[in-house]
Tab-separated table of C-alpha atoms in Angstrom:
chain	number	residue	atom	x	y	z
Z	119	ASP	CA	94.878	127.355	110.507
Z	120	ILE	CA	96.463	130.200	112.347
Z	121	ILE	CA	93.769	130.466	115.016
Z	122	SER	CA	94.095	126.889	116.102
Z	123	ALA	CA	97.893	127.055	115.976
Z	124	ILE	CA	97.794	130.097	118.260
Z	125	SER	CA	95.244	128.582	120.610
Z	126	ALA	CA	97.338	125.416	120.827
Z	127	ALA	CA	100.466	127.426	121.588
Z	128	LEU	CA	98.675	129.469	124.229
Z	129	ALA	CA	96.741	126.543	125.616
Z	130	ASP	CA	97.047	126.497	129.320
Z	131	GLY	CA	95.409	123.063	129.363
Z	132	PRO	CA	95.823	120.033	131.667
Z	133	LEU	CA	98.394	118.467	129.287
Z	134	GLN	CA	100.807	121.401	129.285
Z	135	GLY	CA	104.386	120.142	129.632
Z	136	LYS	CA	103.440	116.679	128.466
Z	137	HIS	CA	104.926	115.213	125.283
Z	138	ILE	CA	102.514	112.899	123.462
Z	139	LEU	CA	103.335	110.785	120.396
Z	140	VAL	CA	100.507	110.225	117.936
Z	141	THR	CA	100.766	107.975	114.857
Z	142	SER	CA	98.136	108.299	112.080
Z	143	GLY	CA	97.263	107.315	108.535
Z	144	PRO	CA	98.026	104.264	106.476
Z	145	THR	CA	101.397	102.921	105.627
Z	146	HIS	CA	102.391	102.076	101.990
Z	147	GLU	CA	104.571	98.952	101.507
Z	148	PRO	CA	106.336	98.798	98.111
Z	149	ILE	CA	106.015	95.815	95.800
Z	150	ASP	CA	108.265	97.336	93.144
Z	151	PRO	CA	108.996	100.893	92.060
Z	152	VAL	CA	105.381	101.422	90.784
Z	153	ARG	CA	103.203	99.122	92.881
Z	154	TYR	CA	102.508	99.115	96.602
Z	155	ILE	CA	100.135	97.683	99.225
Z	156	ALA	CA	98.030	100.220	101.050
Z	157	ASN	CA	95.097	100.432	103.431
Z	158	ARG	CA	91.948	102.491	103.499
Z	159	SER	CA	92.817	104.618	106.531
Z	160	SER	CA	92.204	108.247	105.744
Z	161	GLY	CA	94.097	109.532	108.831
Z	162	ALA	CA	90.980	111.450	109.914
Z	163	GLN	CA	90.682	109.974	113.425
Z	164	GLY	CA	94.412	110.198	114.219
Z	165	THR	CA	94.535	113.770	113.001
Z	166	ALA	CA	91.593	114.759	115.138
Z	167	ILE	CA	93.196	113.145	118.196
Z	168	ALA	CA	96.493	114.974	117.640
Z	169	ARG	CA	94.575	118.286	117.286
Z	170	ALA	CA	92.519	117.587	120.478
Z	171	LEU	CA	95.596	116.774	122.526
Z	172	ALA	CA	97.378	119.903	121.290
Z	173	GLY	CA	94.260	121.854	122.249
Z	174	LEU	CA	94.667	120.612	125.816
Z	175	GLY	CA	98.219	121.946	125.895
Z	176	ALA	CA	100.261	118.868	125.000
Z	177	GLU	CA	103.360	118.995	122.936
Z	178	VAL	CA	102.515	116.523	120.164
Z	179	THR	CA	104.753	114.687	117.820
Z	180	PHE	CA	102.611	113.510	114.900
Z	181	VAL	CA	104.069	110.605	112.889
Z	182	THR	CA	101.928	110.194	109.809
Z	183	GLY	CA	101.795	107.877	106.797
Z	184	PRO	CA	100.411	109.103	103.429
Z	185	ALA	CA	97.019	110.231	104.700
Z	186	ASP	CA	94.154	111.865	102.794
Z	187	VAL	CA	93.681	114.649	105.336
Z	188	PRO	CA	96.297	117.273	106.079
Z	189	PRO	CA	98.028	117.144	109.483
Z	190	PRO	CA	96.831	119.549	112.195
Z	191	ASP	CA	98.528	122.754	112.959
Z	192	GLY	CA	100.483	123.226	116.133
Z	193	VAL	CA	102.085	119.810	116.188
Z	194	HIS	CA	105.479	118.502	115.085
Z	195	VAL	CA	104.844	116.532	111.913
Z	196	VAL	CA	107.016	113.554	110.805
Z	197	ARG	CA	106.083	112.026	107.488
Z	198	VAL	CA	106.785	108.384	106.704
Z	199	GLN	CA	105.717	105.769	104.075
Z	200	THR	CA	106.353	102.276	105.509
Z	201	ALA	CA	105.941	100.544	108.864
Z	202	ALA	CA	109.706	100.315	109.296
Z	203	GLU	CA	110.034	104.066	108.758
Z	204	MET	CA	107.179	104.669	111.192
Z	205	LEU	CA	108.872	102.590	113.968
Z	206	ALA	CA	112.123	104.459	113.347
Z	207	ALA	CA	110.333	107.797	113.684
Z	208	VAL	CA	108.609	106.691	116.834
Z	209	GLN	CA	111.864	105.545	118.386
Z	210	ALA	CA	113.486	108.868	117.459
Z	211	ALA	CA	110.645	110.851	118.992
Z	212	LYS	CA	110.908	109.260	122.482
Z	213	PRO	CA	110.754	109.918	125.393
Z	214	ALA	CA	107.001	110.562	125.598
Z	215	ASP	CA	104.442	110.715	128.417
Z	216	ALA	CA	101.838	108.966	126.312
Z	217	ALA	CA	101.816	107.256	122.886
Z	218	ILE	CA	98.619	106.913	120.851
Z	219	PHE	CA	99.037	104.536	117.981
Z	220	ALA	CA	96.140	105.424	115.646
Z	221	ALA	CA	97.982	104.608	112.386
Z	222	ALA	CA	96.786	101.600	110.353
Z	223	VAL	CA	100.125	99.983	110.083
Z	224	ALA	CA	100.605	97.181	107.519
Z	225	ASP	CA	101.189	93.875	109.353
Z	226	TRP	CA	103.513	92.691	106.615
Z	227	ARG	CA	105.633	93.922	103.734
Z	228	VAL	CA	106.743	92.372	100.509
Z	229	ALA	CA	110.030	90.633	101.300
Z	230	ASN	CA	111.173	90.416	97.705
Z	231	ALA	CA	110.211	93.968	96.713
Z	232	GLY	CA	111.985	94.739	93.409
Z	233	THR	CA	113.971	97.716	92.245
Z	234	SER	CA	112.698	97.051	88.660
Z	235	LYS	CA	109.042	96.815	87.699
Z	236	ILE	CA	107.849	93.165	87.942
Z	237	LYS	CA	107.260	91.772	84.476
Z	238	LYS	CA	104.524	89.313	83.751
Z	239	THR	CA	105.938	85.797	84.164
Z	240	ALA	CA	105.015	82.751	82.021
Z	241	THR	CA	102.047	82.141	84.247
Z	242	GLY	CA	101.224	85.843	84.231
Z	243	LEU	CA	101.182	85.946	87.992
Z	244	PRO	CA	103.701	87.410	90.476
Z	245	GLN	CA	105.464	85.450	93.148
Z	246	LEU	CA	105.346	87.706	96.230
Z	247	ALA	CA	106.989	86.646	99.461
Z	248	PHE	CA	105.849	88.417	102.555
Z	249	ALA	CA	107.768	89.312	105.736
Z	250	GLU	CA	106.299	90.385	109.049
Z	251	ASN	CA	106.628	94.141	109.755
Z	252	PRO	CA	107.845	95.373	113.106
Z	253	ASP	CA	105.038	95.586	115.630
Z	254	ILE	CA	105.188	99.215	116.743
Z	255	LEU	CA	102.441	98.945	119.416
Z	256	ALA	CA	104.026	95.783	121.030
Z	257	THR	CA	107.539	97.192	120.797
Z	258	ILE	CA	106.647	100.390	122.674
Z	259	SER	CA	104.247	98.669	125.085
Z	260	GLN	CA	106.901	96.116	126.138
Z	261	MET	CA	109.978	98.382	126.103
Z	262	GLY	CA	110.575	98.441	129.794
Z	263	ALA	CA	112.652	101.419	131.015
Z	264	GLY	CA	111.471	104.677	129.495
Z	265	ARG	CA	108.011	103.256	128.451
Z	266	PRO	CA	105.399	105.974	128.109
Z	267	ALA	CA	103.068	106.000	131.112
Z	268	LEU	CA	100.084	105.426	128.831
Z	269	VAL	CA	100.171	103.398	125.591
Z	270	VAL	CA	97.024	103.345	123.580
Z	271	GLY	CA	96.487	100.992	120.552
Z	272	PHE	CA	93.721	100.892	118.030
Z	273	ALA	CA	91.891	97.842	116.694
Z	274	ALA	CA	90.016	98.113	113.391
Z	275	GLU	CA	87.942	94.939	113.167
Z	276	THR	CA	85.263	93.589	110.842
Z	277	ASP	CA	83.767	91.040	113.205
Z	278	ASP	CA	83.686	90.066	116.911
Z	279	VAL	CA	85.134	93.514	117.707
Z	280	ILE	CA	85.271	93.464	121.532
Z	281	ALA	CA	86.676	89.859	121.751
Z	282	HIS	CA	89.364	90.544	119.159
Z	283	ALA	CA	90.294	93.927	120.654
Z	284	SER	CA	90.407	92.668	124.286
Z	285	ALA	CA	92.678	89.869	123.224
Z	286	LYS	CA	94.872	92.378	121.342
Z	287	ARG	CA	95.253	94.513	124.487
Z	288	LEU	CA	96.636	91.603	126.442
Z	289	ARG	CA	98.825	90.288	123.599
Z	290	LYS	CA	100.405	93.670	122.869
Z	291	GLY	CA	100.834	94.773	126.483
Z	292	CYS	CA	99.316	98.193	125.907
Z	293	ASP	CA	97.100	100.004	128.432
Z	294	TRP	CA	94.075	100.861	126.373
Z	295	ILE	CA	92.628	99.776	123.019
Z	296	VAL	CA	90.244	101.930	121.045
Z	297	ALA	CA	88.300	99.385	119.014
Z	298	ASN	CA	85.904	99.934	116.146
Z	299	ASP	CA	83.970	98.027	113.492
Z	300	VAL	CA	85.268	98.987	110.010
Z	301	SER	CA	82.862	96.646	108.121
Z	302	PRO	CA	81.949	98.451	104.856
Z	303	ALA	CA	78.306	98.570	105.970
Z	304	THR	CA	79.186	100.896	108.913
Z	305	GLY	CA	80.541	103.613	106.567
Z	306	ILE	CA	83.136	104.461	109.209
Z	307	MET	CA	86.261	103.860	107.044
Z	308	GLY	CA	86.642	107.093	105.160
Z	309	GLY	CA	83.576	108.668	106.811
Z	310	SER	CA	83.316	111.520	109.285
Z	311	GLU	CA	81.780	109.498	112.153
Z	312	ASN	CA	83.069	106.771	114.369
Z	313	ALA	CA	81.602	104.350	116.944
Z	314	VAL	CA	84.356	103.079	119.277
Z	315	THR	CA	84.700	100.881	122.324
Z	316	LEU	CA	87.344	101.884	124.752
Z	317	ILE	CA	88.961	98.696	126.270
Z	318	THR	CA	90.924	99.174	129.485
Z	319	GLU	CA	92.009	96.957	132.382
Z	320	ALA	CA	88.511	97.740	133.790
Z	321	GLY	CA	86.622	96.377	130.834
Z	322	ALA	CA	84.935	97.486	127.649
Z	323	GLU	CA	83.054	100.811	127.424
Z	324	SER	CA	81.112	101.384	124.226
Z	325	TRP	CA	80.673	105.060	123.246
Z	326	PRO	CA	77.785	106.218	121.139
Z	327	ARG	CA	78.350	106.899	117.461
Z	328	MET	CA	79.590	110.485	117.054
Z	329	THR	CA	81.834	112.541	114.827
Z	330	LYS	CA	85.524	111.616	114.736
Z	331	ASP	CA	86.155	115.109	116.259
Z	332	ALA	CA	83.963	114.264	119.188
Z	333	VAL	CA	85.598	110.895	119.702
Z	334	ALA	CA	88.960	112.691	119.690
Z	335	ALA	CA	87.793	115.259	122.209
Z	336	GLN	CA	86.463	112.586	124.580
Z	337	LEU	CA	89.632	110.469	124.266
Z	338	ALA	CA	91.831	113.485	124.845
Z	339	GLN	CA	89.920	114.293	128.074
Z	340	ARG	CA	90.403	110.658	129.251
Z	341	ILE	CA	94.089	110.774	128.504
Z	342	ALA	CA	94.413	114.028	130.446
Z	343	GLN	CA	92.630	112.462	133.428
Z	344	GLU	CA	95.046	109.581	133.265
Z	345	ILE	CA	98.436	111.313	132.917
Z	346	ALA	CA	97.939	114.981	133.899
E	54	ASP	CA	87.110	125.584	85.548
E	55	ILE	CA	84.297	127.367	83.826
E	56	ILE	CA	86.532	129.017	81.199
E	57	SER	CA	87.959	125.696	80.040
E	58	ALA	CA	84.610	124.030	80.046
E	59	ILE	CA	83.220	126.785	77.835
E	60	SER	CA	86.164	126.774	75.493
E	61	ALA	CA	85.874	122.986	75.195
E	62	ALA	CA	82.162	123.250	74.415
E	63	LEU	CA	82.724	125.970	71.836
E	64	ALA	CA	85.829	124.356	70.417
E	65	ASP	CA	85.552	124.228	66.596
E	66	GLY	CA	88.716	122.057	66.532
E	67	PRO	CA	89.860	119.331	64.231
E	68	LEU	CA	88.392	116.595	66.484
E	69	GLN	CA	84.855	117.920	66.529
E	70	GLY	CA	82.308	115.179	66.114
E	71	LYS	CA	84.910	112.517	67.232
E	72	HIS	CA	84.270	110.477	70.378
E	73	ILE	CA	87.550	109.591	72.177
E	74	LEU	CA	87.800	107.298	75.128
E	75	VAL	CA	90.636	108.093	77.638
E	76	THR	CA	91.498	105.971	80.694
E	77	SER	CA	93.566	107.457	83.509
E	78	GLY	CA	94.826	106.978	87.027
E	79	PRO	CA	95.662	103.883	89.033
E	80	THR	CA	93.414	100.970	89.801
E	81	HIS	CA	92.947	99.661	93.339
E	82	GLU	CA	92.593	95.943	93.775
E	83	PRO	CA	91.188	94.861	97.138
E	84	ILE	CA	92.948	92.348	99.394
E	85	ASP	CA	90.275	92.498	102.100
E	86	PRO	CA	87.878	95.268	103.280
E	87	VAL	CA	90.737	97.426	104.527
E	88	ARG	CA	93.793	96.563	102.416
E	89	TYR	CA	94.413	96.972	98.685
E	90	ILE	CA	97.130	96.864	96.036
E	91	ALA	CA	97.729	100.228	94.302
E	92	ASN	CA	100.222	101.874	92.006
E	93	ARG	CA	101.866	105.221	91.966
E	94	SER	CA	100.011	106.740	89.011
E	95	SER	CA	98.768	110.198	89.813
E	96	GLY	CA	96.528	110.479	86.761
E	97	ALA	CA	98.234	113.724	85.767
E	98	GLN	CA	99.267	112.606	82.229
E	99	GLY	CA	95.902	110.971	81.367
E	100	THR	CA	94.021	114.020	82.731
E	101	ALA	CA	96.173	116.367	80.633
E	102	ILE	CA	95.487	114.280	77.495
E	103	ALA	CA	91.801	114.265	78.067
E	104	ARG	CA	91.862	118.013	78.506
E	105	ALA	CA	93.932	118.534	75.371
E	106	LEU	CA	91.618	116.341	73.289
E	107	ALA	CA	88.539	118.148	74.511
E	108	GLY	CA	90.294	121.401	73.659
E	109	LEU	CA	90.559	120.203	70.067
E	110	GLY	CA	86.863	119.654	69.971
E	111	ALA	CA	86.620	115.923	70.756
E	112	GLU	CA	83.777	114.486	72.811
E	113	VAL	CA	85.776	112.707	75.544
E	114	THR	CA	84.728	109.912	77.821
E	115	PHE	CA	87.222	109.801	80.686
E	116	VAL	CA	87.312	106.571	82.668
E	117	THR	CA	89.401	107.167	85.769
E	118	GLY	CA	90.646	105.154	88.696
E	119	PRO	CA	91.192	106.856	92.107
E	120	ALA	CA	93.663	109.528	90.921
E	121	ASP	CA	95.341	112.278	92.890
E	122	VAL	CA	94.369	115.045	90.414
E	123	PRO	CA	90.804	116.044	89.697
E	124	PRO	CA	89.300	115.141	86.258
E	125	PRO	CA	89.233	117.863	83.596
E	126	ASP	CA	86.118	119.894	82.893
E	127	GLY	CA	84.245	119.387	79.683
E	128	VAL	CA	84.524	115.627	79.538
E	129	HIS	CA	82.180	112.777	80.589
E	130	VAL	CA	83.713	111.311	83.759
E	131	VAL	CA	83.230	107.619	84.786
E	132	ARG	CA	84.868	106.734	88.108
E	133	VAL	CA	86.056	103.139	88.818
E	134	GLN	CA	88.259	101.367	91.354
E	135	THR	CA	89.399	98.017	89.865
E	136	ALA	CA	90.617	96.757	86.467
E	137	ALA	CA	87.508	94.747	86.002
E	138	GLU	CA	85.324	97.832	86.585
E	139	MET	CA	87.511	99.836	84.161
E	140	LEU	CA	87.042	97.259	81.368
E	141	ALA	CA	83.281	97.264	81.913
E	142	ALA	CA	83.200	101.091	81.756
E	143	VAL	CA	85.258	101.041	78.567
E	144	GLN	CA	82.998	98.459	76.937
E	145	ALA	CA	79.984	100.488	77.909
E	146	ALA	CA	81.490	103.707	76.458
E	147	LYS	CA	81.975	102.275	72.939
E	148	PRO	CA	81.886	102.957	70.090
E	149	ALA	CA	84.714	105.452	69.878
E	150	ASP	CA	86.905	106.809	67.082
E	151	ALA	CA	90.032	106.548	69.204
E	152	ALA	CA	90.893	104.991	72.584
E	153	ILE	CA	93.814	106.265	74.683
E	154	PHE	CA	94.668	103.886	77.506
E	155	ALA	CA	96.721	106.013	79.880
E	156	ALA	CA	95.591	104.336	83.093
E	157	ALA	CA	98.119	102.237	85.085
E	158	VAL	CA	95.948	99.124	85.324
E	159	ALA	CA	96.952	96.457	87.789
E	160	ASP	CA	98.070	93.315	85.866
E	161	TRP	CA	96.596	91.075	88.569
E	162	ARG	CA	94.154	91.095	91.420
E	163	VAL	CA	93.944	89.100	94.595
E	164	ALA	CA	91.913	85.986	93.791
E	165	ASN	CA	91.105	85.133	97.373
E	166	ALA	CA	90.182	88.708	98.441
E	167	GLY	CA	88.287	88.418	101.720
E	168	THR	CA	85.129	90.012	102.953
E	169	SER	CA	86.524	89.910	106.498
E	170	LYS	CA	89.879	91.474	107.497
E	171	ILE	CA	92.707	88.975	107.182
E	172	LYS	CA	93.878	87.944	110.653
E	173	LYS	CA	97.495	87.102	111.346
E	174	THR	CA	98.047	83.359	110.827
E	175	ALA	CA	100.304	81.135	112.901
E	176	THR	CA	103.207	82.101	110.705
E	177	GLY	CA	102.099	85.729	110.810
E	178	LEU	CA	102.029	85.942	106.979
E	179	PRO	CA	99.155	86.055	104.526
E	180	GLN	CA	98.486	83.547	101.818
E	181	LEU	CA	97.523	85.601	98.799
E	182	ALA	CA	96.594	83.912	95.557
E	183	PHE	CA	96.681	86.113	92.474
E	184	ALA	CA	94.585	86.042	89.288
E	185	GLU	CA	95.289	87.822	86.043
E	186	ASN	CA	93.197	90.925	85.392
E	187	PRO	CA	91.444	91.425	82.017
E	188	ASP	CA	93.844	93.073	79.566
E	189	ILE	CA	91.940	96.188	78.546
E	190	LEU	CA	94.416	97.362	75.877
E	191	ALA	CA	94.650	93.933	74.177
E	192	THR	CA	90.844	93.359	74.414
E	193	ILE	CA	90.081	96.645	72.557
E	194	SER	CA	93.002	96.413	70.182
E	195	GLN	CA	91.951	92.956	69.048
E	196	MET	CA	88.181	93.335	69.092
E	197	GLY	CA	87.657	93.208	65.312
E	198	ALA	CA	84.347	94.794	64.186
E	199	GLY	CA	83.803	98.156	65.885
E	200	ARG	CA	87.460	98.571	66.866
E	201	PRO	CA	88.417	102.224	67.356
E	202	ALA	CA	90.376	103.469	64.306
E	203	LEU	CA	93.275	104.419	66.686
E	204	VAL	CA	94.177	102.544	69.784
E	205	VAL	CA	97.043	103.962	71.948
E	206	GLY	CA	98.614	102.171	74.822
E	207	PHE	CA	101.095	103.319	77.448
E	208	ALA	CA	104.220	101.553	78.693
E	209	ALA	CA	105.658	102.676	82.006
E	210	GLU	CA	109.040	100.859	82.200
E	211	THR	CA	112.050	100.975	84.475
E	212	ASP	CA	114.593	99.496	82.071
E	213	ASP	CA	115.142	98.819	78.331
E	214	VAL	CA	112.170	101.163	77.644
E	215	ILE	CA	112.119	101.102	73.857
E	216	ALA	CA	112.648	97.380	73.473
E	217	HIS	CA	109.975	96.486	76.108
E	218	ALA	CA	107.440	99.027	74.698
E	219	SER	CA	108.000	97.973	70.999
E	220	ALA	CA	107.364	94.352	71.941
E	221	LYS	CA	104.298	95.420	73.828
E	222	ARG	CA	102.885	97.209	70.767
E	223	LEU	CA	103.068	93.994	68.742
E	224	ARG	CA	101.878	91.765	71.569
E	225	LYS	CA	98.783	93.835	72.368
E	226	GLY	CA	97.936	94.699	68.693
E	227	CYS	CA	97.512	98.445	69.410
E	228	ASP	CA	98.549	101.154	66.951
E	229	TRP	CA	100.791	103.310	69.056
E	230	ILE	CA	102.537	103.003	72.400
E	231	VAL	CA	103.532	106.023	74.505
E	232	ALA	CA	106.537	104.750	76.475
E	233	ASN	CA	108.369	106.349	79.372
E	234	ASP	CA	110.955	105.584	82.011
E	235	VAL	CA	109.467	105.619	85.477
E	236	SER	CA	112.597	104.739	87.357
E	237	PRO	CA	112.551	106.641	90.678
E	238	ALA	CA	115.701	108.596	89.567
E	239	THR	CA	113.808	110.254	86.743
E	240	GLY	CA	111.273	111.893	89.123
E	241	ILE	CA	108.562	111.341	86.401
E	242	MET	CA	106.162	109.294	88.550
E	243	GLY	CA	104.230	111.916	90.472
E	244	GLY	CA	106.086	114.826	88.919
E	245	SER	CA	104.951	117.512	86.476
E	246	GLU	CA	107.228	116.505	83.571
E	247	ASN	CA	107.426	113.524	81.277
E	248	ALA	CA	109.913	112.263	78.711
E	249	VAL	CA	108.152	109.888	76.337
E	250	THR	CA	108.938	107.890	73.196
E	251	LEU	CA	106.086	107.505	70.741
E	252	ILE	CA	106.266	104.020	69.137
E	253	THR	CA	104.320	103.478	65.991
E	254	GLU	CA	104.577	101.117	63.000
E	255	ALA	CA	107.150	103.526	61.615
E	256	GLY	CA	109.454	103.202	64.567
E	257	ALA	CA	110.397	104.969	67.800
E	258	GLU	CA	110.415	108.712	68.114
E	259	SER	CA	111.746	110.134	71.391
E	260	TRP	CA	110.317	113.531	72.409
E	261	PRO	CA	112.391	115.887	74.598
E	262	ARG	CA	111.514	116.128	78.234
E	263	MET	CA	108.690	118.626	78.732
E	264	THR	CA	105.692	119.212	80.968
E	265	LYS	CA	102.923	116.672	81.042
E	266	ASP	CA	100.621	119.331	79.615
E	267	ALA	CA	103.005	119.816	76.660
E	268	VAL	CA	103.251	116.009	76.069
E	269	ALA	CA	99.412	115.976	76.060
E	270	ALA	CA	99.119	118.851	73.616
E	271	GLN	CA	101.635	117.266	71.225
E	272	LEU	CA	99.964	113.848	71.423
E	273	ALA	CA	96.473	115.359	70.902
E	274	GLN	CA	97.798	117.089	67.742
E	275	ARG	CA	99.162	113.747	66.479
E	276	ILE	CA	95.854	111.981	67.208
E	277	ALA	CA	94.029	114.806	65.288
E	278	GLN	CA	96.348	114.356	62.305
E	279	GLU	CA	95.629	110.580	62.363
E	280	ILE	CA	91.893	110.458	62.751
E	281	ALA	CA	90.441	113.855	61.849
């Protein structure tokens, strides 16, 4: 809304003068002109983080897949569909002081995606070949010269959350991982609350369950402490 | 809205006393707890048809996948996610005087859908096995005793529209097929207009491009002529 856009523009916060890149939402990977592979990310957490960072005075570039929630005001919005488009948008938005990769990017795409609708075959079943998508988090974490001072990844896990997420931090080369348990029983996927563990070089720090807005506010404060 | 709900309830139209089943929207077929296969159906055409039929006095059961547009007022709404759930809802809603299958039902589902998130394998690529979904249109078209007097299928094609759709009518055993060209260049998928060909025993009848509401009104009139 107008109020938040104005407050963001006027914000004399700790992140003023900083450019922060935030990705959010799902990606959609086409199978053919009518079918695609998607994931259940609503974009709610990434949107809240972008809003919180703008509220602390940051200039935010918000690269978003087809999310359920509208993007926040007061940020520069770049809309994409696929992982490949998201990487291209991230590359184009650099340089940045920090990059927060909250999007749920598809790990793979359909390599033989068709320009015509797939017809049923004799067996009735499709033959889909998959190809690995670009790894946006690893690409930016390991880019060398011009790397953002702080790179934050997300890990949505359904089991063994801290072990999987700690391994992911080392494998990708990012600074922090925000990990959470998206098992259906938690109700977090698509819900308004989140229960995250922040994994840094210093270890794992589990935050209490709170609203996604509160998680965003706390994470934005930590980012400000780190780079401001 | 309230006005249309009241007018539907008061409608003294040609379809009063008739129960019509309408399916609409996409289906979502899970891959694992966070990923799914979807299709680009917005549900706009099925929703418009249900509204038009209710406006002619029909009692409408509206079985809808996760569509972009809200269901019409004045109909009985049943929400589903997968093709299997849609068939179960259709079976539960019988008997009906007519059944209009406007949903874009996935032809197949992931047979090895996981309850944990798929992790990257050594090759980095998933091994998905597919299974054929129930064919709702064929099941109802060929049910024998208790079959709706009029069964209408839809065919969203990207090439050779009339030939593919005419063959589909014979293969499924339905009475009519509403066929259209959903090639990206037409802008029909997700747009407000449609250009359909009505395929009956008598042949193929191409309607001019018009709004989805106008297609729905014309189709509802034809249905009323057929079964009222």
